[in-house]
CSV table of C-alpha atoms in Angstrom, one decimal:
chain,number,residue,atom,x,y,z
A,1,MET,CA,3.2,-21.3,2.9
A,2,ALA,CA,0.2,-19.2,1.9
A,3,ALA,CA,0.8,-15.7,0.7
A,4,ARG,CA,0.8,-12.8,3.1
A,5,ILE,CA,-1.8,-10.2,2.2
A,6,ILE,CA,-1.2,-6.4,2.4
A,7,THR,CA,-4.1,-4.0,1.8
A,8,VAL,CA,-3.5,-0.3,1.1
A,9,PHE,CA,-6.5,1.7,1.9
A,10,ASN,CA,-7.9,5.2,2.8
A,11,GLN,CA,-11.3,6.8,2.5
A,12,LYS,CA,-9.9,9.7,0.5
A,13,GLY,CA,-8.4,9.9,-2.9
A,14,GLY,CA,-5.1,11.7,-3.6
A,15,VAL,CA,-3.2,10.1,-0.7
A,16,GLY,CA,-1.0,7.9,-3.0
A,17,LYS,CA,-2.6,4.5,-2.4
A,18,THR,CA,-1.8,3.3,-5.9
A,19,ARG,CA,1.7,4.7,-5.8
A,20,LEU,CA,2.4,3.0,-2.4
A,21,SER,CA,0.8,-0.3,-3.3
A,22,SER,CA,2.5,-0.6,-6.6
A,23,GLU,CA,5.9,0.3,-5.2
A,24,ILE,CA,5.6,-2.3,-2.4
A,25,ALA,CA,4.4,-5.1,-4.8
A,26,GLY,CA,7.0,-4.3,-7.5
A,27,THR,CA,9.9,-4.0,-5.0
A,28,LEU,CA,8.9,-7.3,-3.4
A,29,ALA,CA,9.0,-8.9,-6.8
A,30,LEU,CA,12.4,-7.4,-7.6
A,31,ARG,CA,13.7,-8.9,-4.4
A,32,GLY,CA,12.8,-12.4,-5.8
A,33,HIS,CA,9.4,-12.9,-4.1
A,34,ARG,CA,6.3,-14.1,-6.0
A,35,SER,CA,4.3,-10.9,-5.8
A,36,LEU,CA,0.7,-10.2,-7.0
A,37,TYR,CA,-0.7,-6.6,-7.3
A,38,VAL,CA,-4.5,-6.6,-7.0
A,39,ASP,CA,-6.3,-3.5,-8.3
A,40,LEU,CA,-9.7,-3.1,-6.7
A,41,ASP,CA,-10.1,0.6,-7.7
A,42,GLN,CA,-12.5,1.1,-10.6
A,43,GLN,CA,-10.4,4.0,-11.8
A,44,SER,CA,-7.8,1.2,-12.5
A,45,THR,CA,-4.9,3.6,-12.4
A,46,GLY,CA,-2.5,0.9,-11.2
A,47,THR,CA,-3.5,-1.5,-14.0
A,48,ARG,CA,-3.2,1.2,-16.7
A,49,SER,CA,0.2,2.2,-15.3
A,50,ALA,CA,1.6,-1.3,-15.4
A,51,SER,CA,0.3,-1.7,-19.0
A,52,GLN,CA,2.6,1.1,-20.1
A,53,ALA,CA,5.7,-0.9,-19.3
A,54,SER,CA,7.8,-2.2,-22.2
A,55,GLU,CA,8.3,-5.9,-22.9
A,56,GLU,CA,12.0,-5.4,-22.2
A,57,SER,CA,11.3,-4.0,-18.7
A,58,PRO,CA,7.8,-5.0,-17.6
A,59,PHE,CA,6.2,-4.1,-14.3
A,60,PRO,CA,7.9,-6.6,-11.9
A,61,ALA,CA,4.8,-8.0,-10.1
A,62,THR,CA,1.9,-9.9,-11.6
A,63,VAL,CA,-1.1,-7.6,-12.0
A,64,THR,CA,-4.8,-8.5,-11.8
A,65,ASN,CA,-7.8,-6.2,-11.9
A,66,LEU,CA,-10.7,-7.3,-9.7
A,67,SER,CA,-12.5,-3.9,-9.5
A,68,ASP,CA,-15.7,-5.3,-11.0
A,69,SER,CA,-15.7,-8.5,-8.9
A,70,LYS,CA,-18.4,-8.9,-6.3
A,71,THR,CA,-16.3,-11.6,-4.5
A,72,PRO,CA,-12.7,-10.5,-4.8
A,73,HIS,CA,-11.8,-12.2,-1.6
A,74,ILE,CA,-12.7,-15.5,-3.1
A,75,GLU,CA,-10.6,-14.8,-6.3
A,76,ILE,CA,-7.7,-13.7,-4.1
A,77,ARG,CA,-7.8,-16.8,-1.9
A,78,LYS,CA,-7.5,-18.9,-5.1
A,79,GLN,CA,-4.0,-17.3,-5.6
A,80,LEU,CA,-2.6,-17.7,-2.1
A,81,ASP,CA,-0.6,-20.9,-2.9
A,82,ILE,CA,0.9,-19.3,-6.0
A,83,TYR,CA,2.3,-16.2,-4.5
A,84,ASP,CA,4.4,-15.1,-1.5
A,85,TYR,CA,2.8,-11.7,-1.2
A,86,VAL,CA,-0.5,-10.2,-2.4
A,87,VAL,CA,-0.8,-6.3,-2.3
A,88,ILE,CA,-4.3,-4.9,-2.7
A,89,ASP,CA,-4.9,-1.4,-3.9
A,90,CYS,CA,-8.4,-0.3,-2.6
A,91,PRO,CA,-10.8,2.3,-4.0
A,92,PRO,CA,-11.2,5.6,-2.1
A,93,SER,CA,-14.7,5.6,-0.7
A,94,VAL,CA,-16.4,5.4,2.6
A,95,GLU,CA,-19.3,3.6,1.1
A,96,ALA,CA,-17.3,1.0,-0.9
A,97,LYS,CA,-17.5,-2.5,0.4
A,98,LEU,CA,-14.2,-3.6,-1.2
A,99,PRO,CA,-11.8,-2.2,1.5
A,100,SER,CA,-13.8,-4.0,4.2
A,101,ILE,CA,-13.8,-7.2,2.3
A,102,ALA,CA,-10.1,-6.9,1.6
A,103,LEU,CA,-9.2,-6.2,5.2
A,104,LEU,CA,-11.1,-9.3,6.4
A,105,ILE,CA,-8.6,-11.5,4.6
A,106,SER,CA,-5.5,-9.4,5.1
A,107,ASP,CA,-2.4,-9.7,7.4
A,108,LEU,CA,-1.6,-6.0,7.2
A,109,GLY,CA,-3.6,-2.9,6.5
A,110,ILE,CA,-1.6,0.2,5.5
A,111,ILE,CA,-3.2,3.6,5.7
A,112,PRO,CA,-1.2,6.2,3.6
A,113,VAL,CA,-1.6,9.8,4.9
A,114,GLY,CA,-0.6,13.0,3.1
A,115,GLY,CA,-0.1,16.5,4.4
A,116,SER,CA,-3.5,18.0,4.6
A,117,GLY,CA,-6.2,18.3,7.3
A,118,GLY,CA,-8.7,16.6,5.0
A,119,GLN,CA,-6.4,13.6,4.5
A,120,LEU,CA,-5.9,13.3,8.3
A,121,TRP,CA,-9.6,13.3,9.0
A,122,ALA,CA,-10.3,10.7,6.2
A,123,SER,CA,-7.5,8.6,7.7
A,124,MET,CA,-9.3,8.5,11.0
A,125,ALA,CA,-12.3,7.1,9.2
A,126,ALA,CA,-10.0,4.6,7.6
A,127,LYS,CA,-8.6,3.7,11.0
A,128,GLN,CA,-12.1,3.1,12.3
A,129,LEU,CA,-12.8,0.8,9.3
A,130,GLY,CA,-9.6,-1.1,10.0
A,131,MET,CA,-10.4,-1.5,13.7
A,132,GLU,CA,-13.9,-2.8,12.8
A,133,ALA,CA,-12.3,-5.4,10.6
A,134,GLN,CA,-10.0,-6.5,13.4
A,135,VAL,CA,-13.1,-7.6,15.3
A,136,LYS,CA,-13.6,-10.3,12.7
A,137,ASN,CA,-10.0,-10.7,11.7
A,138,PRO,CA,-8.0,-10.3,15.0
A,139,THR,CA,-4.7,-11.1,13.4
A,140,LEU,CA,-4.9,-8.0,11.2
A,141,LYS,CA,-2.2,-5.5,11.8
A,142,LEU,CA,-2.8,-1.8,11.0
A,143,ARG,CA,-0.2,0.9,10.3
A,144,PHE,CA,-0.2,4.5,9.1
A,145,VAL,CA,2.4,5.6,6.5
A,146,ALA,CA,3.3,9.2,6.0
A,147,ASN,CA,3.2,9.4,2.2
A,148,MET,CA,3.9,12.2,-0.3
A,149,VAL,CA,5.7,14.0,2.5
A,150,ASN,CA,6.7,17.6,2.0
A,151,ARG,CA,8.4,20.2,4.2
A,152,THR,CA,5.3,22.2,5.2
A,153,VAL,CA,4.3,23.0,8.7
A,154,LEU,CA,1.0,21.2,8.1
A,155,MET,CA,2.8,18.0,7.1
A,156,ARG,CA,4.8,18.1,10.4
A,157,ASP,CA,1.6,18.6,12.3
A,158,VAL,CA,0.0,15.7,10.6
A,159,ILE,CA,3.0,13.4,11.4
A,160,ALA,CA,2.9,14.6,15.0
A,161,GLN,CA,-0.7,13.7,15.3
A,162,LEU,CA,-0.2,10.3,13.7
A,163,GLU,CA,2.8,9.6,16.1
A,164,ALA,CA,0.5,10.4,19.0
A,165,ASP,CA,-2.3,8.0,17.9
A,166,GLU,CA,-2.7,5.3,20.5
A,167,ASP,CA,-4.6,2.8,18.3
A,168,VAL,CA,-2.5,2.5,15.1
A,169,ALA,CA,1.2,2.9,15.0
A,170,LEU,CA,2.9,5.1,12.4
A,171,MET,CA,5.7,3.4,10.4
A,172,LYS,CA,9.1,5.0,10.8
A,173,THR,CA,9.7,5.3,7.1
A,174,ARG,CA,8.5,8.4,5.3
A,175,ILE,CA,7.8,8.4,1.6
A,176,SER,CA,8.6,11.9,0.1
A,177,ASP,CA,6.8,13.7,-2.6
A,178,ARG,CA,9.3,13.2,-5.4
A,179,ASN,CA,8.9,13.5,-9.2
A,180,VAL,CA,10.6,10.2,-9.8
A,181,PHE,CA,7.5,8.4,-8.4
A,182,CYS,CA,5.4,10.0,-11.1
A,183,GLU,CA,8.0,9.1,-13.7
A,184,ALA,CA,7.8,5.5,-12.6
A,185,GLU,CA,4.0,5.4,-12.8
A,186,THR,CA,4.1,6.9,-16.3
A,187,VAL,CA,6.3,4.1,-17.7
A,188,GLY,CA,4.7,1.3,-15.7
A,189,GLN,CA,7.7,0.6,-13.4
A,190,VAL,CA,8.8,1.2,-9.9
A,191,VAL,CA,11.6,3.5,-8.7
A,192,MET,CA,13.9,0.6,-8.2
A,193,GLN,CA,13.9,0.0,-11.9
A,194,ILE,CA,14.6,3.6,-13.1
A,195,THR,CA,17.0,4.9,-10.4
A,196,GLY,CA,20.5,4.4,-9.2
A,197,ARG,CA,21.5,2.6,-6.0
A,198,ASN,CA,21.9,5.9,-4.1
A,199,ASP,CA,18.7,7.5,-5.2
A,200,PRO,CA,16.8,8.9,-2.1
A,201,ALA,CA,13.4,7.6,-3.4
A,202,ARG,CA,14.7,4.2,-3.9
A,203,LYS,CA,16.2,4.2,-0.4
A,204,GLU,CA,12.8,5.2,1.1
A,205,VAL,CA,10.9,2.5,-0.7
A,206,ASP,CA,13.6,-0.1,0.3
A,207,LEU,CA,13.3,1.0,4.0
A,208,LEU,CA,9.5,0.9,3.8
A,209,VAL,CA,9.4,-2.6,2.4
A,210,ASP,CA,11.9,-3.8,5.0
A,211,GLU,CA,9.6,-2.3,7.7
A,212,VAL,CA,6.5,-4.0,6.1
A,213,LEU,CA,8.3,-7.3,6.3
A,214,THR,CA,9.3,-6.7,9.9
A,215,VAL,CA,5.7,-6.0,10.9
A,216,LEU,CA,4.4,-9.1,9.0
A,217,ASP,CA,7.0,-11.2,10.9
A,218,GLY,CA,5.7,-9.8,14.2
A,219,GLU,CA,8.8,-8.0,15.2
A,220,ALA,CA,7.3,-4.5,15.4
A,221,GLU,CA,4.4,-4.8,17.7
């Protein structure tokens, strides 16, 4: 069976796209799936992070950087028989063509949203981009994810507005703003590799990946 494609995108930087996409790709790999992490962001943060991993404990998913490719969808399609899941990390730009290109070949588009008004507004633009892609790719599913969640009133308001959105559902899992995610990025790993079984960040990522797989299987419409 061809790989399922998950694209993580938003029109604003600082919402944790790279963190979320790398955690999903890495966790899928640690679960025994053939997982490919595709870096389309010219900042190449995800690629640089994975390169920091040691030979003894490498980043669990295969990493490829296609940020300079004019036809990344063609390159990705060449890999679909090799992998079970492809996770695409998109650049943060309204003008960039790469998110639109990625969404046209994707099964699931994930829009991470943090706790600020600016991020919420940008996420509405990302939602519009995703819905436009659904016209040409009607099997594409879209989901918001509350990411880098803190305990502020603003964060609660953002989540409430996302829950009320009638076009794109908000995933139940919340990914908190925890230092361990930064630690994992620094050493080119995911939280599953550097935390114990009962670590809260690890539990959050596990729940999110479970939910992603449920959506892909069509059980969370």
